[in-house]
Short mmCIF file of C-alpha atoms in Angstrom, two decimals:
data_model
loop_
_atom_site.label_atom_id
_atom_site.label_comp_id
_atom_site.label_asym_id
_atom_site.label_seq_id
_atom_site.Cartn_x
_atom_site.Cartn_y
_atom_site.Cartn_z
CA MET D 329 -189.54 33.54 -3.52
CA ASN D 330 -189.33 30.62 -1.13
CA SER D 331 -191.26 30.52 2.14
CA SER D 332 -188.59 29.85 4.73
CA THR D 333 -188.76 30.72 8.43
CA ALA D 334 -186.96 32.92 10.95
CA THR D 335 -186.68 29.91 13.24
CA ILE D 336 -183.70 28.82 11.13
CA TYR D 337 -181.53 30.85 13.52
CA ARG D 338 -180.29 29.53 16.85
CA HIS D 339 -181.97 30.01 20.23
CA ALA D 340 -180.85 33.56 21.03
CA GLU D 341 -181.13 35.35 24.35
CA ASP D 342 -177.74 37.10 24.13
CA ARG D 343 -178.09 39.07 20.89
CA ALA D 344 -180.32 39.56 17.89
CA GLN D 345 -179.87 37.53 14.71
CA ASP D 346 -179.80 39.41 11.41
CA GLU D 347 -178.91 38.42 7.85
CA GLU D 348 -175.26 39.43 8.22
CA GLU D 349 -174.30 38.01 11.62
CA GLY D 350 -177.06 35.54 12.40
CA GLU D 351 -176.09 31.99 13.33
CA LEU D 352 -178.09 28.98 12.19
CA GLY D 353 -179.35 26.71 14.92
CA GLU D 354 -180.10 23.04 15.46
CA GLY D 355 -183.25 21.07 16.09
CA PHE D 356 -186.44 19.95 14.37
CA SER D 357 -187.71 23.27 13.04
CA VAL D 358 -184.23 24.42 12.02
CA GLU D 359 -183.64 21.27 9.97
CA VAL D 360 -186.99 21.75 8.23
CA ALA D 361 -186.02 25.33 7.36
CA LYS D 362 -182.61 24.24 6.08
CA ALA D 363 -184.25 21.61 3.87
CA TRP D 364 -186.61 24.21 2.41
CA GLU D 365 -183.75 26.55 1.56
CA LYS D 366 -181.64 23.71 0.16
CA ALA D 367 -184.51 22.79 -2.16
CA LEU D 368 -184.69 26.41 -3.32
CA ASP D 369 -180.95 26.51 -3.96
CA LYS D 370 -181.03 23.30 -6.02
CA SER D 371 -184.13 24.19 -8.03
CA GLU D 372 -183.46 24.64 -11.73
CA VAL D 373 -184.66 27.97 -13.08
CA PRO D 374 -183.58 30.25 -15.95
CA GLU D 375 -180.58 32.44 -15.16
CA CYS D 376 -182.74 35.57 -15.23
CA VAL D 377 -184.85 34.27 -12.33
CA ARG D 378 -183.76 35.51 -8.90
CA LYS D 379 -184.09 33.23 -5.89
CA VAL D 380 -184.92 34.72 -2.50
CA ALA D 381 -185.68 32.86 0.73
CA LEU D 382 -188.13 34.64 3.03
CA ARG D 383 -187.10 33.98 6.63
CA THR D 384 -190.45 34.97 8.07
CA ALA D 385 -191.22 35.48 11.75
CA ILE D 386 -194.66 34.78 13.25
CA VAL D 387 -197.22 36.54 11.06
CA LEU D 388 -199.99 38.19 13.08
CA GLY D 389 -203.31 38.33 11.28
CA ASN D 390 -206.86 38.23 12.60
CA GLU D 391 -208.02 35.05 10.88
CA PRO D 392 -209.68 31.88 12.25
CA GLY D 393 -207.08 29.30 13.22
CA SER D 394 -204.18 31.76 13.15
CA VAL D 395 -201.61 32.26 15.92
CA PHE D 396 -203.39 35.52 16.78
CA ASP D 397 -206.74 33.74 17.09
CA TYR D 398 -205.28 30.88 19.14
CA LEU D 399 -203.40 33.08 21.63
CA ARG D 400 -206.33 35.46 22.08
CA LYS D 401 -208.59 32.49 22.89
CA LEU D 402 -206.05 31.16 25.39
CA ALA D 403 -205.92 34.56 27.08
CA TRP D 404 -209.74 34.83 27.15
CA LEU D 405 -209.93 31.42 28.82
CA GLY D 406 -207.56 32.61 31.56
CA LEU D 407 -204.59 30.63 30.22
CA GLY D 408 -202.66 33.60 28.91
CA GLY D 409 -199.75 33.60 31.32
CA LYS D 410 -196.10 33.33 30.36
CA MET D 411 -194.88 30.10 28.81
CA GLY D 412 -191.75 28.65 30.34
CA SER D 413 -189.51 31.42 31.66
CA GLY D 414 -191.31 34.02 29.53
CA ARG D 415 -187.92 35.53 28.65
CA GLN D 416 -187.67 33.87 25.26
CA LYS D 417 -187.80 36.45 22.48
CA MET D 418 -190.59 36.44 19.94
CA SER D 419 -190.08 38.06 16.58
CA TRP D 420 -193.28 38.86 14.71
CA ILE D 421 -194.67 40.80 11.76
CA HIS D 422 -198.10 42.33 11.11
CA VAL D 423 -199.81 40.65 8.14
CA ASP D 424 -200.14 44.02 6.38
CA ASP D 425 -196.38 44.64 6.63
CA PHE D 426 -195.73 41.09 5.45
CA CYS D 427 -197.78 41.70 2.29
CA ARG D 428 -196.29 45.16 1.79
CA ALA D 429 -192.76 43.75 2.14
CA ILE D 430 -193.42 41.08 -0.50
CA GLU D 431 -194.82 43.68 -2.88
CA TRP D 432 -191.85 45.96 -2.20
CA MET D 433 -189.33 43.17 -2.81
CA ILE D 434 -190.90 42.21 -6.13
CA LYS D 435 -190.27 45.74 -7.38
CA GLN D 436 -186.57 45.77 -6.42
CA ASP D 437 -183.93 45.24 -9.10
CA GLN D 438 -181.38 43.70 -6.77
CA LEU D 439 -182.32 41.19 -4.12
CA GLN D 440 -179.93 39.19 -1.95
CA ASP D 441 -180.16 35.51 -1.06
CA PHE D 442 -182.51 35.78 1.91
CA TYR D 443 -184.40 38.35 3.92
CA ASN D 444 -185.69 38.35 7.48
CA LEU D 445 -189.36 39.31 7.41
CA SER D 446 -189.96 40.50 10.96
CA ALA D 447 -190.90 43.72 12.70
CA PRO D 448 -187.90 45.77 13.93
CA ASN D 449 -189.03 45.54 17.59
CA PRO D 450 -189.42 41.96 18.84
CA THR D 451 -191.21 41.26 22.11
CA ASP D 452 -190.69 38.39 24.53
CA ASN D 453 -193.11 35.66 25.53
CA ALA D 454 -194.18 37.39 28.74
CA GLY D 455 -194.81 40.64 26.86
CA CYS D 456 -196.62 38.80 24.10
CA MET D 457 -199.02 37.09 26.48
CA ALA D 458 -199.58 40.33 28.41
CA GLY D 459 -200.62 41.94 25.14
CA PHE D 460 -203.09 39.18 24.39
CA ARG D 461 -204.53 39.36 27.91
CA ARG D 462 -205.07 43.07 27.37
CA ILE D 463 -207.08 42.69 24.17
CA ALA D 464 -208.97 39.73 25.65
CA GLY D 465 -209.94 41.79 28.70
CA ARG D 466 -208.24 39.50 31.19
CA GLY D 467 -206.08 40.87 33.99
CA PHE D 468 -204.52 37.51 34.83
CA GLY D 469 -203.45 34.41 32.99
CA LEU D 470 -202.23 31.09 34.35
CA PRO D 471 -198.59 30.48 33.40
CA ALA D 472 -197.50 27.26 31.72
CA THR D 473 -194.40 25.42 32.92
CA LYS D 474 -192.23 23.34 30.61
CA TRP D 475 -193.83 20.05 31.67
CA MET D 476 -197.30 21.46 31.03
CA LEU D 477 -196.21 22.55 27.58
CA GLU D 478 -194.76 19.11 26.89
CA ILE D 479 -198.15 17.54 27.60
CA GLY D 480 -199.97 20.14 25.51
CA THR D 481 -197.66 19.86 22.51
CA PHE D 482 -197.81 16.05 22.68
CA VAL D 483 -201.61 16.18 22.50
CA MET D 484 -201.40 18.68 19.62
CA ARG D 485 -198.67 16.60 17.89
CA SER D 486 -196.31 19.54 17.98
CA GLU D 487 -192.95 20.42 19.60
CA THR D 488 -192.22 22.43 22.77
CA GLU D 489 -189.35 24.00 20.84
CA LEU D 490 -191.91 26.03 18.89
CA VAL D 491 -192.94 27.73 22.15
CA LEU D 492 -189.75 27.78 24.21
CA LYS D 493 -187.19 28.71 21.57
CA SER D 494 -186.01 32.32 21.75
CA ARG D 495 -186.42 33.78 18.26
CA TRP D 496 -184.66 37.16 18.32
CA VAL D 497 -184.57 38.16 14.67
CA LEU D 498 -184.15 41.58 13.07
CA PRO D 499 -184.92 42.68 9.46
CA LYS D 500 -181.59 44.37 8.79
CA ARG D 501 -181.66 44.07 4.99
CA LEU D 502 -185.20 45.40 4.65
CA GLU D 503 -184.40 48.42 6.81
CA VAL D 504 -181.04 49.18 5.16
CA GLU D 505 -182.57 48.92 1.70
CA GLY D 506 -185.37 51.33 2.57
CA PHE D 507 -188.48 49.37 3.47
CA ASP D 508 -190.69 51.30 5.90
CA PHE D 509 -192.63 49.28 8.47
CA GLU D 510 -196.12 50.54 9.23
CA TRP D 511 -196.42 48.38 12.35
CA SER D 512 -193.32 48.22 14.55
CA ASP D 513 -194.95 48.32 18.01
CA PHE D 514 -196.34 44.98 19.19
CA ASP D 515 -199.18 46.34 21.34
CA GLU D 516 -200.31 48.76 18.65
CA ALA D 517 -200.31 45.93 16.11
CA LEU D 518 -202.44 43.76 18.41
CA SER D 519 -204.94 46.57 18.98
CA HIS D 520 -205.22 47.19 15.25
CA LEU D 521 -205.77 43.52 14.46
CA ASP D 522 -208.24 43.12 17.32
CA GLY D 523 -210.34 45.87 15.76
CA ARG D 524 -210.72 43.88 12.59
CA SER D 525 -213.57 41.44 12.12
CA GLY D 526 -212.71 38.36 10.16
CA PRO D 527 -209.71 37.83 7.86
CA ALA D 528 -207.15 40.60 7.44
#
């Protein structure tokens, strides 16, 4: 199994991207993902070894330094408003479902080339930040415009694309093949993770 990323798909505000009809995108993070999957494809393994790329969405887990930890801190500091337009989609997956999906896939006899590992109900950036404000106990959060994000990502040596890209990804193959998600509602997942102390 190769750790790929759901950001391999294009910026999508018009329709969801699944394994059958998803379109690959362009840009820094997409090219990184393509390189990872190309390396998997070219790797030499015995014929009996199956290769599967895991196109994983943002994994939510209550651990220090995680996306969950970072966004909750931003919200607690009063900086948990929408980023950019706030309309950009955000696909995600609860860390428990991520682990359960991997375990489930290992037990399957037939796996296809790649799987989207994401919850079946994506949110958007505005909804995401509203959820983090809720668990942080903050009724308001300052929004961040594109130019603010450009400054912030420059300082952090990152890319605004990672925040502003609309990642609308669905786990079609997992659902069709019978995997059952325990956490499909974003707010319920946040509440569950917030109740945990320390690593998931």
